PDB file of C-alpha atoms in Angstrom:
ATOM      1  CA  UNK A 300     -31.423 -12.751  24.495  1.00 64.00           C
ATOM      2  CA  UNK A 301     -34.331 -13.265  22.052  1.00 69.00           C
ATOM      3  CA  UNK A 302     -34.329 -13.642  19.063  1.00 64.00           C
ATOM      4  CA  UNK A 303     -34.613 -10.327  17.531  1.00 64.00           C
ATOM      5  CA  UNK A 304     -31.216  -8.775  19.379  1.00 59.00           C
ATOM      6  CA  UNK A 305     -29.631 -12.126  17.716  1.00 56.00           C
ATOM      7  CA  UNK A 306     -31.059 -11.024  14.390  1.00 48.00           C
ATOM      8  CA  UNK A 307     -30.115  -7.048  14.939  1.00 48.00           C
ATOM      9  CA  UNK A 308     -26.796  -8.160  16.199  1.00 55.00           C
ATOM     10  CA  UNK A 309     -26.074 -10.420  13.105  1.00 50.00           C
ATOM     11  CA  UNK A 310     -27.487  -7.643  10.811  1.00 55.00           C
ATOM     12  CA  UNK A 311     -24.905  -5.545  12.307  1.00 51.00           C
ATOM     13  CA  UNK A 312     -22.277  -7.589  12.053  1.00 48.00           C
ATOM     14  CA  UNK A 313     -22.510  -8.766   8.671  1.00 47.00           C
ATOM     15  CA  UNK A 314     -22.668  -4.840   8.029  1.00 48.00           C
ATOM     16  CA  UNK A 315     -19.211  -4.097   9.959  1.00 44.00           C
ATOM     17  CA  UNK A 316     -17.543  -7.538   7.730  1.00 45.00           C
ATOM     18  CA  UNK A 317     -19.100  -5.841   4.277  1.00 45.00           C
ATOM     19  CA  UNK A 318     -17.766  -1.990   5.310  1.00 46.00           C
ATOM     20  CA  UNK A 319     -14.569  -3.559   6.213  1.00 43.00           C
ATOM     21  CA  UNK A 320     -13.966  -5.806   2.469  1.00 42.00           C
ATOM     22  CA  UNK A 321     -15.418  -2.782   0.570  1.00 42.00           C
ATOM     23  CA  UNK A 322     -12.956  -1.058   2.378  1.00 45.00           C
ATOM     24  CA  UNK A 323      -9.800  -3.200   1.540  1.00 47.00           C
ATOM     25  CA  UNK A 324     -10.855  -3.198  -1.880  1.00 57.00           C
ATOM     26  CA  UNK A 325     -10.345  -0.089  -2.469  1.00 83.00           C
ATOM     27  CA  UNK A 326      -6.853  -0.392  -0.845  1.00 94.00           C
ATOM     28  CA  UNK A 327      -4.290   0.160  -3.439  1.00 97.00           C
ATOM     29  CA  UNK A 328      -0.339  -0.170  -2.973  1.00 98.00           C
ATOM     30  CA  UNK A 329       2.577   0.413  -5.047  1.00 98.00           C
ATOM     31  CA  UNK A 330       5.143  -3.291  -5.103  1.00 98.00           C
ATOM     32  CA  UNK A 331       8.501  -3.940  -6.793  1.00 98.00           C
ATOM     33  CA  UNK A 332      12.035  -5.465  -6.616  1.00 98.00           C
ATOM     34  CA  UNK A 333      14.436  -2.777  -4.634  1.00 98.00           C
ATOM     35  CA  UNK A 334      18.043  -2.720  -5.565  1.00 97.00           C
ATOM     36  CA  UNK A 335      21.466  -1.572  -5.551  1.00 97.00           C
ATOM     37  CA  UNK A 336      22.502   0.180  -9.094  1.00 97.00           C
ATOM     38  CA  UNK A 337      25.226  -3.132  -8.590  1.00 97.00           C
ATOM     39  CA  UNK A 338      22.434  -5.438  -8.972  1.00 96.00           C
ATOM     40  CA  UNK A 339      22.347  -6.580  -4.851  1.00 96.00           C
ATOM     41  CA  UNK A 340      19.316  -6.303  -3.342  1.00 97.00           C
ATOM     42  CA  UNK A 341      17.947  -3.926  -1.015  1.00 97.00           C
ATOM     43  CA  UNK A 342      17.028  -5.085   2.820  1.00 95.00           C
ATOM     44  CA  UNK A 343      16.290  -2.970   5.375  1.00 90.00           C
ATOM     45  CA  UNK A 344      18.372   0.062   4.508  1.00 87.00           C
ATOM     46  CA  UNK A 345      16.173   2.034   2.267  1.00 95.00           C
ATOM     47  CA  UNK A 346      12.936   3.929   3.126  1.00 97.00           C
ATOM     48  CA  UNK A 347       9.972   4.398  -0.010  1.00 98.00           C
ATOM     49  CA  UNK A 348       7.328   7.271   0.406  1.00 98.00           C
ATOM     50  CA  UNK A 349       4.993   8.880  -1.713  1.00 97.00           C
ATOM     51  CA  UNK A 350       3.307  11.926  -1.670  1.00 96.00           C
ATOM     52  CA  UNK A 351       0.197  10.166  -1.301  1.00 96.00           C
ATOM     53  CA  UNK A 352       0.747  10.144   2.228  1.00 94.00           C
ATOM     54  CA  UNK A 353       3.179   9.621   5.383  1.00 91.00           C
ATOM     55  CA  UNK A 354       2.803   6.086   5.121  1.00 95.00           C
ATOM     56  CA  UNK A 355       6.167   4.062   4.325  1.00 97.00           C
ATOM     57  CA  UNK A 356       7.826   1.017   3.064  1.00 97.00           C
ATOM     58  CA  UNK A 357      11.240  -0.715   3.985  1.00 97.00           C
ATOM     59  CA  UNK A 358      12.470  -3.089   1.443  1.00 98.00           C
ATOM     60  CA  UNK A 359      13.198  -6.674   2.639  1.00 97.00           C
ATOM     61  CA  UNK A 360      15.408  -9.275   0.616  1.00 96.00           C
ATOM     62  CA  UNK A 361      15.163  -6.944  -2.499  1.00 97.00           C
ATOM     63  CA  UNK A 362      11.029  -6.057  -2.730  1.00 98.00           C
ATOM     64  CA  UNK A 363       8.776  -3.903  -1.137  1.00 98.00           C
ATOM     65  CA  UNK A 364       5.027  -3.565  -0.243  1.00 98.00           C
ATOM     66  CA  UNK A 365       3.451  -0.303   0.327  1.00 98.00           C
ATOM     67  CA  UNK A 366      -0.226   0.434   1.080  1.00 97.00           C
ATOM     68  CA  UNK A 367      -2.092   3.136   0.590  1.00 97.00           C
ATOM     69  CA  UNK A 368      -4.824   3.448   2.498  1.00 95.00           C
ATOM     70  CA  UNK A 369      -7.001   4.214  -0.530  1.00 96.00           C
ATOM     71  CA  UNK A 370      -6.903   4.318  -4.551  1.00 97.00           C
ATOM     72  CA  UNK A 371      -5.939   7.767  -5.864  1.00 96.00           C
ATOM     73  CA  UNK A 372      -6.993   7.038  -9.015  1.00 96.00           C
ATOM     74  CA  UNK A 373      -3.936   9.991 -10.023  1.00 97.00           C
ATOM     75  CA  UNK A 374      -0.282  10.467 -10.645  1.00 98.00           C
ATOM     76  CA  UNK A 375       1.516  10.674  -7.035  1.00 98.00           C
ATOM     77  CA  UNK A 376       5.576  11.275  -6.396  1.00 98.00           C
ATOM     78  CA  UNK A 377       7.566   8.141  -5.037  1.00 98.00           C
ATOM     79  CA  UNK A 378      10.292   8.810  -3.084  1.00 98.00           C
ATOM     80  CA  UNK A 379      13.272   7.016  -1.880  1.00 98.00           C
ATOM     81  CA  UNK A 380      15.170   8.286   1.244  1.00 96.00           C
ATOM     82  CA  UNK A 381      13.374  11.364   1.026  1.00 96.00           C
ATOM     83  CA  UNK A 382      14.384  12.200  -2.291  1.00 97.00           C
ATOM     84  CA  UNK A 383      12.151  12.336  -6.048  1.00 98.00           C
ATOM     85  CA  UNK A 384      12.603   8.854  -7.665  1.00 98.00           C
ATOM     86  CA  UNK A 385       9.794   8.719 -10.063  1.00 98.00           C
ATOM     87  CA  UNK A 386       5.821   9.903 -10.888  1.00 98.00           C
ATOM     88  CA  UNK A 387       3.519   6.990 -11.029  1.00 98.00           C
ATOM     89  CA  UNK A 388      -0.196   6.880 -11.981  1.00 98.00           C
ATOM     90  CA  UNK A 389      -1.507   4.617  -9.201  1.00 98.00           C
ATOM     91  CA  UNK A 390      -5.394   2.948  -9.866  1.00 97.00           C
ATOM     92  CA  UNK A 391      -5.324  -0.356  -7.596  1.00 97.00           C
ATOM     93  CA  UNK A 392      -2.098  -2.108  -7.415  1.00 98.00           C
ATOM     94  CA  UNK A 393       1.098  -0.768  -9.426  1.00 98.00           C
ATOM     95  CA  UNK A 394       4.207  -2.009 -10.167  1.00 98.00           C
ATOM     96  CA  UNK A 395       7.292   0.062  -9.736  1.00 98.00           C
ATOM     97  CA  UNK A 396      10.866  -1.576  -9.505  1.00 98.00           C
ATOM     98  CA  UNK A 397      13.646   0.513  -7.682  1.00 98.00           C
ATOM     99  CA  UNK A 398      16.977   0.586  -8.572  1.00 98.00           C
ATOM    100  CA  UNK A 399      19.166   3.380  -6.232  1.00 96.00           C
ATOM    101  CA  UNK A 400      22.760   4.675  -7.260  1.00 91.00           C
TER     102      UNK A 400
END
């Protein structure tokens, strides 16, 4: 291998690693506490979409994490267990606590 491949193959590389950051960075997700109306918290039993897309979330020990894929920079539909929970403007991460009935 001489040293222009090594160069051309870095070049590339370092290409892929930059797509790939630029890419998480635009990466938003919607986080919160999950709970019972009681005050327990939600784990495991619980399923949080959006209308965003068919991604999902399944609280754990009463908070959530949901990704995504990309920043819609506009006001998308959360769902819990399939039903209409609340309209959320979503630019990079955004806080929304659950509490279910």
């Amino acid at each position: 291998m001489n040293i222009k491949s090594i160069l051309v193959s870095f070049s590339f590389l370092l290409a892929l690693v930059s797509f790939s950051v630029a890419a998480w960075a635009d990466d938003a997700c919607l986080y919160g506490s999950a709970e019972w109306s009681s005050g327990d918290k939600i784990d495991g039993s619980t399923t949080v979409s959006t209308s965003w897309n068919g991604k999902e979330a399944f609280p754990r020990d009463g908070e959530y994490r949901l990704c995504l894929g990309s920043n819609p920079e506009k006001t998308i539909t959360v769902y819990v267990e399939g039903q209409r929970y609340a309209e959320v403007f979503v630019d990079g991460d955004t806080r929304l606590d659950i509490v279910r009935r």
